Every structure is written in C-alpha cells, then in structure tokens.
C-alpha cells in the first residue's frame, strides 16, 4: 500500500470541488482538518467527511478544533454552544473542574463521532499566566501545572471514551507567549530549570497521549534560533526529556510566526523531526506546495501514525441524557449558589 503523505490538509468549502477530489486522490494526505467554512449542518458535514475518505480510499483521520468557546467550529443551532474552558472551570469550581470537562468532552465527542470526525485538537496543556496573550488565555485550564495536567487528562479521557482521538497542544507550551503566533513569533527566555517545573511539566505528565501538536514558539533554553516546530533540538527534547512518543504534527504551517515560503517551512519541520505538517487554509495552490515539499511519511512517522490511529475505538456505551443532566447540574450548582 502506498505510504500516506506527511501532511494533513483542509478543503475550501462545505463540499469537495472536482479539483480537490482529484488532488487528494493523487496526493494521499494522511488526513484532513475542517473549519467553520466547511460546516453547514449535520447531514452536510457527514457527507463531507464521507467524501474526504472516499477521495483517498481509506479511513483517513479527520480533525477539527472543537475546544468550545471562541475555538468552536460546530456551533448553534445544530450543535451545543460551549463557554470558554476557563469560564466553565470558574463556574463549577476547582472540585468539579476535571469532571465537568470530562463530561463536556464526552458530549463534544458524541457530536463529532456522528459527523464522521474522529480527532479533536484538544486538550491544551498550556499554562495561563498574567502575560499570556488573549488569543490563548481563556482557552487554558488554569495556571498550576498539576491542576492543568489533571483537567487535560480528563478532557483526553472524555474524547477517547467518546470515540475521538485527542491531540495534545501546544507542545511544549504556549502560555508564556505574549504575542499571537498567528501573526508574530513568540520568544521565551525563561531558564530551562524553571520551565521543567512549570510549563513543561504538564506535557511530560501527558506524554502518553497518541497525538500532539507543536508550538510555534522560540524557547531560548532549547534553541534560540528557531521555533519549536522547526527546531531539531526542541523536537529531540520533546521526544527524549518529555518522553512524548506519539505522532507529532505541526501547528498550522501557514501561521506568520514561521518565516520563509510554505515549502521551506514544510522542509524545515520534517527535517526537525515533526511527523507531519498541518496546513489549514484549504488553498489548493498552497496544498500542492505542501505535498511536494513534505513528501511521504517516514517509516518511523508511519509507525507512530499507525499506533495512534489504532487507538480509535467505538464510544463507550452510556446514556447521553445522563451525561447532559450531570454536566448541567454542575454548571447550575455554582450559578444558583
């Protein structure tokens, strides 16, 4: 069987164009990622996921960012509207935070699973700090490493129990970034000894998760010249010191934290040790460039992808109404206090 490409790609709209269908069949991307531009209603979304898999002739993973809050691609009226993670955690209080986020993830997974989406880009292991940029801050689960690790684990478990693979992000941490990496390159000067007991500790605790996403952040303690995504030194640290052996994809390769052409970014990411490039905007000309520059999965990357995708399971049996009732009770308990 032909090895899949070392890239995960988007598409331009709610249905595949003839050109996209032909390109995907030829390029054979490992998987796909969907955004709000691809979503209209449940039936349309399910038809789209079916057509994406048909284009490559296999059960390719299909990703989405369904964190809740501002980063939520499936929205009302067809899907449940969620508060930002930080707001939900504040509502239920520390004693109920992990359980409430587990229930939330189970319910999100149910909606994704029905639509044919089997990978969610969550949980976040990033620590919220006073200086954390607003693009990230209320998406975080807290500022204490042990607390964040516990809640992130609950999110991952909720997704897995709901039949959806989690993607741990943004390895090895994005909370110290004071600029938006969609637009600029963050640089962190914190000493390694401090990072290892704070930001990095969360990701070390979650290193057994099947999939991960890099941070477009320069950590001078790891490599002062390149962001994690394109730094061989940083990727070695993630693999060896943090112990993350899962499948590692880049954050969106078109974000402006990275410099150079799309092709140069792809080459640098794969050479650094990322298993696959994530390209999100659905522009066909750029996707052709990504496929050409990234090539097929390496043997090691293909093995990691196989191990990760082998963890896809049917949802754990359970009454959805019971999950909804329990979560709503937790959310209402604090509101009514």
mmCIF file of N, CA, C and O in Angstrom, residues 87-169:
data_model
loop_
_atom_site.group_PDB
_atom_site.id
_atom_site.type_symbol
_atom_site.label_atom_id
_atom_site.label_comp_id
_atom_site.label_asym_id
_atom_site.label_seq_id
_atom_site.Cartn_x
_atom_site.Cartn_y
_atom_site.Cartn_z
ATOM 1 N N UNK A 87 -13.878 29.776 31.567
ATOM 2 C CA UNK A 87 -15.148 30.220 32.133
ATOM 3 C C UNK A 87 -15.920 29.057 32.738
ATOM 4 O O UNK A 87 -16.518 29.184 33.813
ATOM 5 N N UNK A 88 -15.929 27.911 32.055
ATOM 6 C CA UNK A 88 -16.615 26.749 32.626
ATOM 7 C C UNK A 88 -15.947 26.314 33.929
ATOM 8 O O UNK A 88 -16.631 26.012 34.920
ATOM 9 N N UNK A 89 -14.624 26.282 33.937
ATOM 10 C CA UNK A 89 -13.899 25.862 35.136
ATOM 11 C C UNK A 89 -14.177 26.810 36.295
ATOM 12 O O UNK A 89 -14.368 26.386 37.443
ATOM 13 N N UNK A 90 -14.255 28.094 36.012
ATOM 14 C CA UNK A 90 -14.573 29.064 37.061
ATOM 15 C C UNK A 90 -16.002 28.877 37.572
ATOM 16 O O UNK A 90 -16.278 29.041 38.768
ATOM 17 N N UNK A 91 -16.903 28.519 36.686
ATOM 18 C CA UNK A 91 -18.303 28.332 37.072
ATOM 19 C C UNK A 91 -18.479 27.155 38.019
ATOM 20 O O UNK A 91 -19.182 27.244 39.025
ATOM 21 N N UNK A 92 -17.854 26.032 37.721
ATOM 22 C CA UNK A 92 -18.085 24.821 38.517
ATOM 23 C C UNK A 92 -17.191 24.750 39.752
ATOM 24 O O UNK A 92 -17.486 23.996 40.685
ATOM 25 N N UNK A 93 -16.096 25.498 39.760
ATOM 26 C CA UNK A 93 -15.193 25.477 40.906
ATOM 27 C C UNK A 93 -14.158 24.370 40.797
ATOM 28 O O UNK A 93 -14.325 23.407 40.036
ATOM 29 N N UNK A 94 -13.094 24.467 41.570
ATOM 30 C CA UNK A 94 -11.968 23.532 41.436
ATOM 31 C C UNK A 94 -12.329 22.085 41.722
ATOM 32 O O UNK A 94 -11.763 21.168 41.115
ATOM 33 N N UNK A 95 -13.273 21.863 42.628
ATOM 34 C CA UNK A 95 -13.596 20.481 42.993
ATOM 35 C C UNK A 95 -14.327 19.739 41.877
ATOM 36 O O UNK A 95 -14.311 18.505 41.806
ATOM 37 N N UNK A 96 -14.964 20.466 40.979
ATOM 38 C CA UNK A 96 -15.733 19.851 39.888
ATOM 39 C C UNK A 96 -15.131 20.102 38.513
ATOM 40 O O UNK A 96 -15.722 19.691 37.503
ATOM 41 N N UNK A 97 -13.988 20.767 38.461
ATOM 42 C CA UNK A 97 -13.435 21.195 37.171
ATOM 43 C C UNK A 97 -13.138 20.008 36.258
ATOM 44 O O UNK A 97 -13.559 19.978 35.092
ATOM 45 N N UNK A 98 -12.392 19.032 36.752
ATOM 46 C CA UNK A 98 -11.998 17.908 35.896
ATOM 47 C C UNK A 98 -13.213 17.114 35.438
ATOM 48 O O UNK A 98 -13.325 16.746 34.257
ATOM 49 N N UNK A 99 -14.135 16.840 36.370
ATOM 50 C CA UNK A 99 -15.315 16.070 35.996
ATOM 51 C C UNK A 99 -16.160 16.811 34.964
ATOM 52 O O UNK A 99 -16.655 16.209 33.987
ATOM 53 N N UNK A 100 -16.319 18.102 35.145
ATOM 54 C CA UNK A 100 -17.141 18.861 34.200
ATOM 55 C C UNK A 100 -16.503 18.885 32.812
ATOM 56 O O UNK A 100 -17.203 18.808 31.799
ATOM 57 N N UNK A 101 -15.183 18.978 32.765
ATOM 58 C CA UNK A 101 -14.506 19.000 31.471
ATOM 59 C C UNK A 101 -14.512 17.617 30.819
ATOM 60 O O UNK A 101 -14.525 17.495 29.587
ATOM 61 N N UNK A 102 -14.495 16.566 31.635
ATOM 62 C CA UNK A 102 -14.653 15.214 31.089
ATOM 63 C C UNK A 102 -16.032 15.079 30.436
ATOM 64 O O UNK A 102 -16.153 14.604 29.304
ATOM 65 N N UNK A 103 -17.070 15.484 31.148
ATOM 66 C CA UNK A 103 -18.426 15.376 30.608
ATOM 67 C C UNK A 103 -18.581 16.196 29.334
ATOM 68 O O UNK A 103 -19.194 15.745 28.355
ATOM 69 N N UNK A 104 -18.057 17.392 29.350
ATOM 70 C CA UNK A 104 -18.083 18.264 28.173
ATOM 71 C C UNK A 104 -17.427 17.555 26.982
ATOM 72 O O UNK A 104 -17.961 17.550 25.866
ATOM 73 N N UNK A 105 -16.273 16.931 27.218
ATOM 74 C CA UNK A 105 -15.556 16.260 26.137
ATOM 75 C C UNK A 105 -16.304 15.036 25.626
ATOM 76 O O UNK A 105 -16.285 14.745 24.422
ATOM 77 N N UNK A 106 -16.964 14.316 26.527
ATOM 78 C CA UNK A 106 -17.792 13.185 26.090
ATOM 79 C C UNK A 106 -18.895 13.655 25.158
ATOM 80 O O UNK A 106 -19.190 13.019 24.136
ATOM 81 N N UNK A 107 -19.518 14.774 25.492
ATOM 82 C CA UNK A 107 -20.620 15.282 24.675
ATOM 83 C C UNK A 107 -20.113 15.853 23.348
ATOM 84 O O UNK A 107 -20.747 15.668 22.303
ATOM 85 N N UNK A 108 -18.992 16.543 23.393
ATOM 86 C CA UNK A 108 -18.378 17.013 22.140
ATOM 87 C C UNK A 108 -18.032 15.832 21.248
ATOM 88 O O UNK A 108 -18.290 15.840 20.036
ATOM 89 N N UNK A 109 -17.432 14.798 21.844
ATOM 90 C CA UNK A 109 -17.042 13.625 21.069
ATOM 91 C C UNK A 109 -18.249 12.971 20.406
ATOM 92 O O UNK A 109 -18.171 12.499 19.262
ATOM 93 N N UNK A 110 -19.370 12.951 21.106
ATOM 94 C CA UNK A 110 -20.576 12.350 20.517
ATOM 95 C C UNK A 110 -20.994 13.101 19.261
ATOM 96 O O UNK A 110 -21.343 12.480 18.243
ATOM 97 N N UNK A 111 -20.974 14.413 19.322
ATOM 98 C CA UNK A 111 -21.355 15.205 18.146
ATOM 99 C C UNK A 111 -20.363 14.996 17.001
ATOM 100 O O UNK A 111 -20.766 14.878 15.835
ATOM 101 N N UNK A 112 -19.083 14.953 17.331
ATOM 102 C CA UNK A 112 -18.065 14.752 16.296
ATOM 103 C C UNK A 112 -18.185 13.364 15.685
ATOM 104 O O UNK A 112 -18.104 13.193 14.463
ATOM 105 N N UNK A 113 -18.340 12.370 16.552
ATOM 106 C CA UNK A 113 -18.397 10.989 16.102
ATOM 107 C C UNK A 113 -19.526 10.778 15.102
ATOM 108 O O UNK A 113 -19.344 10.112 14.071
ATOM 109 N N UNK A 114 -20.695 11.361 15.382
ATOM 110 C CA UNK A 114 -21.822 11.199 14.467
ATOM 111 C C UNK A 114 -21.509 11.795 13.095
ATOM 112 O O UNK A 114 -21.926 11.266 12.058
ATOM 113 N N UNK A 115 -20.753 12.880 13.080
ATOM 114 C CA UNK A 115 -20.436 13.563 11.823
ATOM 115 C C UNK A 115 -19.285 12.918 11.066
ATOM 116 O O UNK A 115 -18.954 13.350 9.960
ATOM 117 N N UNK A 116 -18.660 11.902 11.652
ATOM 118 C CA UNK A 116 -17.540 11.253 10.986
ATOM 119 C C UNK A 116 -16.192 11.879 11.298
ATOM 120 O O UNK A 116 -15.197 11.586 10.641
ATOM 121 N N UNK A 117 -16.142 12.743 12.314
ATOM 122 C CA UNK A 117 -14.885 13.371 12.740
ATOM 123 C C UNK A 117 -14.326 12.558 13.899
ATOM 124 O O UNK A 117 -15.013 12.347 14.906
ATOM 125 N N UNK A 118 -13.088 12.085 13.768
ATOM 126 C CA UNK A 118 -12.561 11.172 14.772
ATOM 127 C C UNK A 118 -11.324 11.683 15.505
ATOM 128 O O UNK A 118 -10.708 10.940 16.281
ATOM 129 N N UNK A 119 -10.953 12.948 15.289
ATOM 130 C CA UNK A 119 -9.823 13.544 16.006
ATOM 131 C C UNK A 119 -10.197 14.976 16.392
ATOM 132 O O UNK A 119 -10.651 15.743 15.531
ATOM 133 N N UNK A 120 -10.011 15.315 17.666
ATOM 134 C CA UNK A 120 -10.257 16.691 18.122
ATOM 135 C C UNK A 120 -8.942 17.288 18.614
ATOM 136 O O UNK A 120 -8.220 16.648 19.387
ATOM 137 N N UNK A 121 -8.655 18.510 18.194
ATOM 138 C CA UNK A 121 -7.411 19.177 18.589
ATOM 139 C C UNK A 121 -7.567 19.768 19.984
ATOM 140 O O UNK A 121 -7.731 20.974 20.183
ATOM 141 N N UNK A 122 -7.539 18.918 20.957
ATOM 142 C CA UNK A 122 -7.636 19.204 22.382
ATOM 143 C C UNK A 122 -7.145 17.930 23.073
ATOM 144 O O UNK A 122 -7.189 16.851 22.458
ATOM 145 N N UNK A 123 -6.643 18.029 24.293
ATOM 146 C CA UNK A 123 -6.673 19.154 25.240
ATOM 147 C C UNK A 123 -5.493 20.109 25.063
ATOM 148 O O UNK A 123 -4.507 19.810 24.380
ATOM 149 N N UNK A 124 -5.601 21.250 25.737
ATOM 150 C CA UNK A 124 -4.495 22.193 25.850
ATOM 151 C C UNK A 124 -3.743 21.920 27.163
ATOM 152 O O UNK A 124 -4.355 21.793 28.212
ATOM 153 N N UNK A 125 -2.437 21.867 27.066
ATOM 154 C CA UNK A 125 -1.617 21.753 28.265
ATOM 155 C C UNK A 125 -0.959 23.066 28.641
ATOM 156 O O UNK A 125 -0.132 23.112 29.559
ATOM 157 N N UNK A 126 -1.317 24.127 27.952
ATOM 158 C CA UNK A 126 -0.693 25.434 28.165
ATOM 159 C C UNK A 126 -1.128 26.037 29.496
ATOM 160 O O UNK A 126 -2.304 25.967 29.863
ATOM 161 N N UNK A 127 -0.175 26.650 30.201
ATOM 162 C CA UNK A 127 -0.471 27.306 31.469
ATOM 163 C C UNK A 127 -0.847 28.764 31.243
ATOM 164 O O UNK A 127 -0.130 29.498 30.552
ATOM 165 N N UNK A 128 -1.950 29.194 31.835
ATOM 166 C CA UNK A 128 -2.329 30.611 31.783
ATOM 167 C C UNK A 128 -1.468 31.391 32.766
ATOM 168 O O UNK A 128 -1.292 30.992 33.921
ATOM 169 N N UNK A 129 -0.933 32.485 32.285
ATOM 170 C CA UNK A 129 -0.090 33.354 33.102
ATOM 171 C C UNK A 129 -0.578 34.791 32.940
ATOM 172 O O UNK A 129 -1.346 35.087 32.021
ATOM 173 N N UNK A 130 -0.150 35.700 33.806
ATOM 174 C CA UNK A 130 -0.588 37.094 33.643
ATOM 175 C C UNK A 130 -0.285 37.655 32.260
ATOM 176 O O UNK A 130 -1.069 38.453 31.718
ATOM 177 N N UNK A 131 0.836 37.227 31.685
ATOM 178 C CA UNK A 131 1.247 37.780 30.396
ATOM 179 C C UNK A 131 0.738 36.991 29.198
ATOM 180 O O UNK A 131 0.991 37.365 28.040
ATOM 181 N N UNK A 132 0.028 35.883 29.408
ATOM 182 C CA UNK A 132 -0.456 35.072 28.290
ATOM 183 C C UNK A 132 -1.316 35.916 27.350
ATOM 184 O O UNK A 132 -2.219 36.633 27.788
ATOM 185 N N UNK A 133 -1.045 35.797 26.067
ATOM 186 C CA UNK A 133 -1.791 36.576 25.085
ATOM 187 C C UNK A 133 -3.265 36.173 25.099
ATOM 188 O O UNK A 133 -3.615 35.011 25.315
ATOM 189 N N UNK A 134 -4.136 37.141 24.839
ATOM 190 C CA UNK A 134 -5.577 36.900 24.897
ATOM 191 C C UNK A 134 -6.069 35.890 23.869
ATOM 192 O O UNK A 134 -7.155 35.324 24.036
ATOM 193 N N UNK A 135 -5.297 35.634 22.814
ATOM 194 C CA UNK A 135 -5.717 34.641 21.835
ATOM 195 C C UNK A 135 -5.777 33.252 22.464
ATOM 196 O O UNK A 135 -6.492 32.374 21.987
ATOM 197 N N UNK A 136 -5.076 33.080 23.578
ATOM 198 C CA UNK A 136 -4.989 31.776 24.229
ATOM 199 C C UNK A 136 -5.576 31.744 25.636
ATOM 200 O O UNK A 136 -6.082 30.706 26.077
ATOM 201 N N UNK A 137 -5.546 32.852 26.336
ATOM 202 C CA UNK A 137 -5.683 32.850 27.789
ATOM 203 C C UNK A 137 -6.930 32.143 28.304
ATOM 204 O O UNK A 137 -6.852 31.277 29.187
ATOM 205 N N UNK A 138 -8.114 32.473 27.794
ATOM 206 C CA UNK A 138 -9.313 31.849 28.369
ATOM 207 C C UNK A 138 -9.577 30.463 27.809
ATOM 208 O O UNK A 138 -10.544 29.797 28.198
ATOM 209 N N UNK A 139 -8.709 30.000 26.939
ATOM 210 C CA UNK A 139 -8.767 28.623 26.459
ATOM 211 C C UNK A 139 -8.015 27.675 27.389
ATOM 212 O O UNK A 139 -8.161 26.448 27.276
ATOM 213 N N UNK A 140 -7.196 28.230 28.280
ATOM 214 C CA UNK A 140 -6.371 27.425 29.178
ATOM 215 C C UNK A 140 -7.194 26.906 30.355
ATOM 216 O O UNK A 140 -8.221 27.470 30.717
ATOM 217 N N UNK A 141 -6.680 25.851 30.999
ATOM 218 C CA UNK A 141 -7.398 25.203 32.089
ATOM 219 C C UNK A 141 -6.942 25.670 33.465
ATOM 220 O O UNK A 141 -7.480 25.201 34.472
ATOM 221 N N UNK A 142 -5.975 26.562 33.510
ATOM 222 C CA UNK A 142 -5.502 27.063 34.792
ATOM 223 C C UNK A 142 -4.047 27.469 34.727
ATOM 224 O O UNK A 142 -3.436 27.489 33.649
ATOM 225 N N UNK A 143 -3.484 27.770 35.878
ATOM 226 C CA UNK A 143 -2.099 28.243 35.955
ATOM 227 C C UNK A 143 -1.198 27.324 36.770
ATOM 228 O O UNK A 143 0.023 27.512 36.783
ATOM 229 N N UNK A 144 -1.770 26.340 37.441
ATOM 230 C CA UNK A 144 -0.992 25.400 38.247
ATOM 231 C C UNK A 144 -0.737 24.125 37.431
ATOM 232 O O UNK A 144 -1.683 23.530 36.897
ATOM 233 N N UNK A 145 0.520 23.686 37.298
ATOM 234 C CA UNK A 145 0.810 22.534 36.435
ATOM 235 C C UNK A 145 0.024 21.271 36.782
ATOM 236 O O UNK A 145 -0.509 20.598 35.890
ATOM 237 N N UNK A 146 -0.064 20.935 38.058
ATOM 238 C CA UNK A 146 -0.770 19.710 38.438
ATOM 239 C C UNK A 146 -2.254 19.801 38.109
ATOM 240 O O UNK A 146 -2.865 18.834 37.635
ATOM 241 N N UNK A 147 -2.841 20.963 38.345
ATOM 242 C CA UNK A 147 -4.259 21.163 38.046
ATOM 243 C C UNK A 147 -4.521 21.067 36.551
ATOM 244 O O UNK A 147 -5.470 20.399 36.108
ATOM 245 N N UNK A 148 -3.695 21.733 35.769
ATOM 246 C CA UNK A 148 -3.874 21.716 34.313
ATOM 247 C C UNK A 148 -3.687 20.307 33.772
ATOM 248 O O UNK A 148 -4.456 19.853 32.911
ATOM 249 N N UNK A 149 -2.690 19.594 34.277
ATOM 250 C CA UNK A 149 -2.470 18.218 33.818
ATOM 251 C C UNK A 149 -3.671 17.339 34.140
ATOM 252 O O UNK A 149 -4.092 16.505 33.321
ATOM 253 N N UNK A 150 -4.255 17.503 35.317
ATOM 254 C CA UNK A 150 -5.406 16.695 35.712
ATOM 255 C C UNK A 150 -6.615 16.992 34.826
ATOM 256 O O UNK A 150 -7.310 16.076 34.372
ATOM 257 N N UNK A 151 -6.873 18.262 34.560
ATOM 258 C CA UNK A 151 -8.017 18.618 33.716
ATOM 259 C C UNK A 151 -7.778 18.199 32.268
ATOM 260 O O UNK A 151 -8.685 17.679 31.601
ATOM 261 N N UNK A 152 -6.566 18.393 31.788
ATOM 262 C CA UNK A 152 -6.247 17.976 30.419
ATOM 263 C C UNK A 152 -6.408 16.468 30.257
ATOM 264 O O UNK A 152 -6.892 15.983 29.224
ATOM 265 N N UNK A 153 -6.007 15.725 31.280
ATOM 266 C CA UNK A 153 -6.200 14.276 31.235
ATOM 267 C C UNK A 153 -7.691 13.937 31.170
ATOM 268 O O UNK A 153 -8.101 13.037 30.427
ATOM 269 N N UNK A 154 -8.503 14.657 31.919
ATOM 270 C CA UNK A 154 -9.947 14.419 31.891
ATOM 271 C C UNK A 154 -10.527 14.720 30.510
ATOM 272 O O UNK A 154 -11.393 13.986 30.015
ATOM 273 N N UNK A 155 -10.051 15.792 29.885
ATOM 274 C CA UNK A 155 -10.505 16.132 28.532
ATOM 275 C C UNK A 155 -10.128 15.014 27.559
ATOM 276 O O UNK A 155 -10.947 14.564 26.749
ATOM 277 N N UNK A 156 -8.873 14.552 27.636
ATOM 278 C CA UNK A 156 -8.415 13.483 26.747
ATOM 279 C C UNK A 156 -9.230 12.214 26.963
ATOM 280 O O UNK A 156 -9.645 11.553 26.001
ATOM 281 N N UNK A 157 -9.470 11.864 28.224
ATOM 282 C CA UNK A 157 -10.255 10.657 28.515
ATOM 283 C C UNK A 157 -11.681 10.776 27.998
ATOM 284 O O UNK A 157 -12.242 9.807 27.460
ATOM 285 N N UNK A 158 -12.276 11.958 28.155
ATOM 286 C CA UNK A 158 -13.628 12.154 27.659
ATOM 287 C C UNK A 158 -13.722 11.967 26.155
ATOM 288 O O UNK A 158 -14.665 11.348 25.644
ATOM 289 N N UNK A 159 -12.735 12.486 25.438
ATOM 290 C CA UNK A 159 -12.723 12.314 23.988
ATOM 291 C C UNK A 159 -12.528 10.849 23.618
ATOM 292 O O UNK A 159 -13.254 10.295 22.783
ATOM 293 N N UNK A 160 -11.546 10.195 24.243
ATOM 294 C CA UNK A 160 -11.276 8.789 23.941
ATOM 295 C C UNK A 160 -12.490 7.911 24.244
ATOM 296 O O UNK A 160 -12.841 7.033 23.456
ATOM 297 N N UNK A 161 -13.139 8.157 25.374
ATOM 298 C CA UNK A 161 -14.319 7.372 25.728
ATOM 299 C C UNK A 161 -15.488 7.666 24.787
ATOM 300 O O UNK A 161 -16.402 6.850 24.669
ATOM 301 N N UNK A 162 -15.444 8.811 24.128
ATOM 302 C CA UNK A 162 -16.472 9.159 23.158
ATOM 303 C C UNK A 162 -16.131 8.760 21.736
ATOM 304 O O UNK A 162 -16.843 9.117 20.794
ATOM 305 N N UNK A 163 -15.025 8.030 21.548
ATOM 306 C CA UNK A 163 -14.664 7.535 20.226
ATOM 307 C C UNK A 163 -13.867 8.502 19.377
ATOM 308 O O UNK A 163 -13.793 8.341 18.146
ATOM 309 N N UNK A 164 -13.219 9.488 20.013
ATOM 310 C CA UNK A 164 -12.458 10.518 19.291
ATOM 311 C C UNK A 164 -11.051 10.601 19.874
ATOM 312 O O UNK A 164 -10.874 10.605 21.093
ATOM 313 N N UNK A 165 -10.050 10.669 19.011
ATOM 314 C CA UNK A 165 -8.673 10.786 19.463
ATOM 315 C C UNK A 165 -8.360 12.226 19.861
ATOM 316 O O UNK A 165 -8.721 13.161 19.142
ATOM 317 N N UNK A 166 -7.664 12.432 20.978
ATOM 318 C CA UNK A 166 -7.241 13.774 21.379
ATOM 319 C C UNK A 166 -5.893 14.148 20.755
ATOM 320 O O UNK A 166 -5.063 13.282 20.475
ATOM 321 N N UNK A 167 -5.693 15.439 20.552
ATOM 322 C CA UNK A 167 -4.402 15.986 20.132
ATOM 323 C C UNK A 167 -3.916 16.920 21.235
ATOM 324 O O UNK A 167 -4.549 17.950 21.503
ATOM 325 N N UNK A 168 -2.817 16.586 21.862
ATOM 326 C CA UNK A 168 -2.250 17.412 22.927
ATOM 327 C C UNK A 168 -1.559 18.625 22.316
ATOM 328 O O UNK A 168 -0.686 18.487 21.457
ATOM 329 N N UNK A 169 -1.938 19.818 22.771
ATOM 330 C CA UNK A 169 -1.324 21.024 22.237
ATOM 331 C C UNK A 169 -1.151 22.066 23.350
ATOM 332 O O UNK A 169 -1.797 21.949 24.393
#
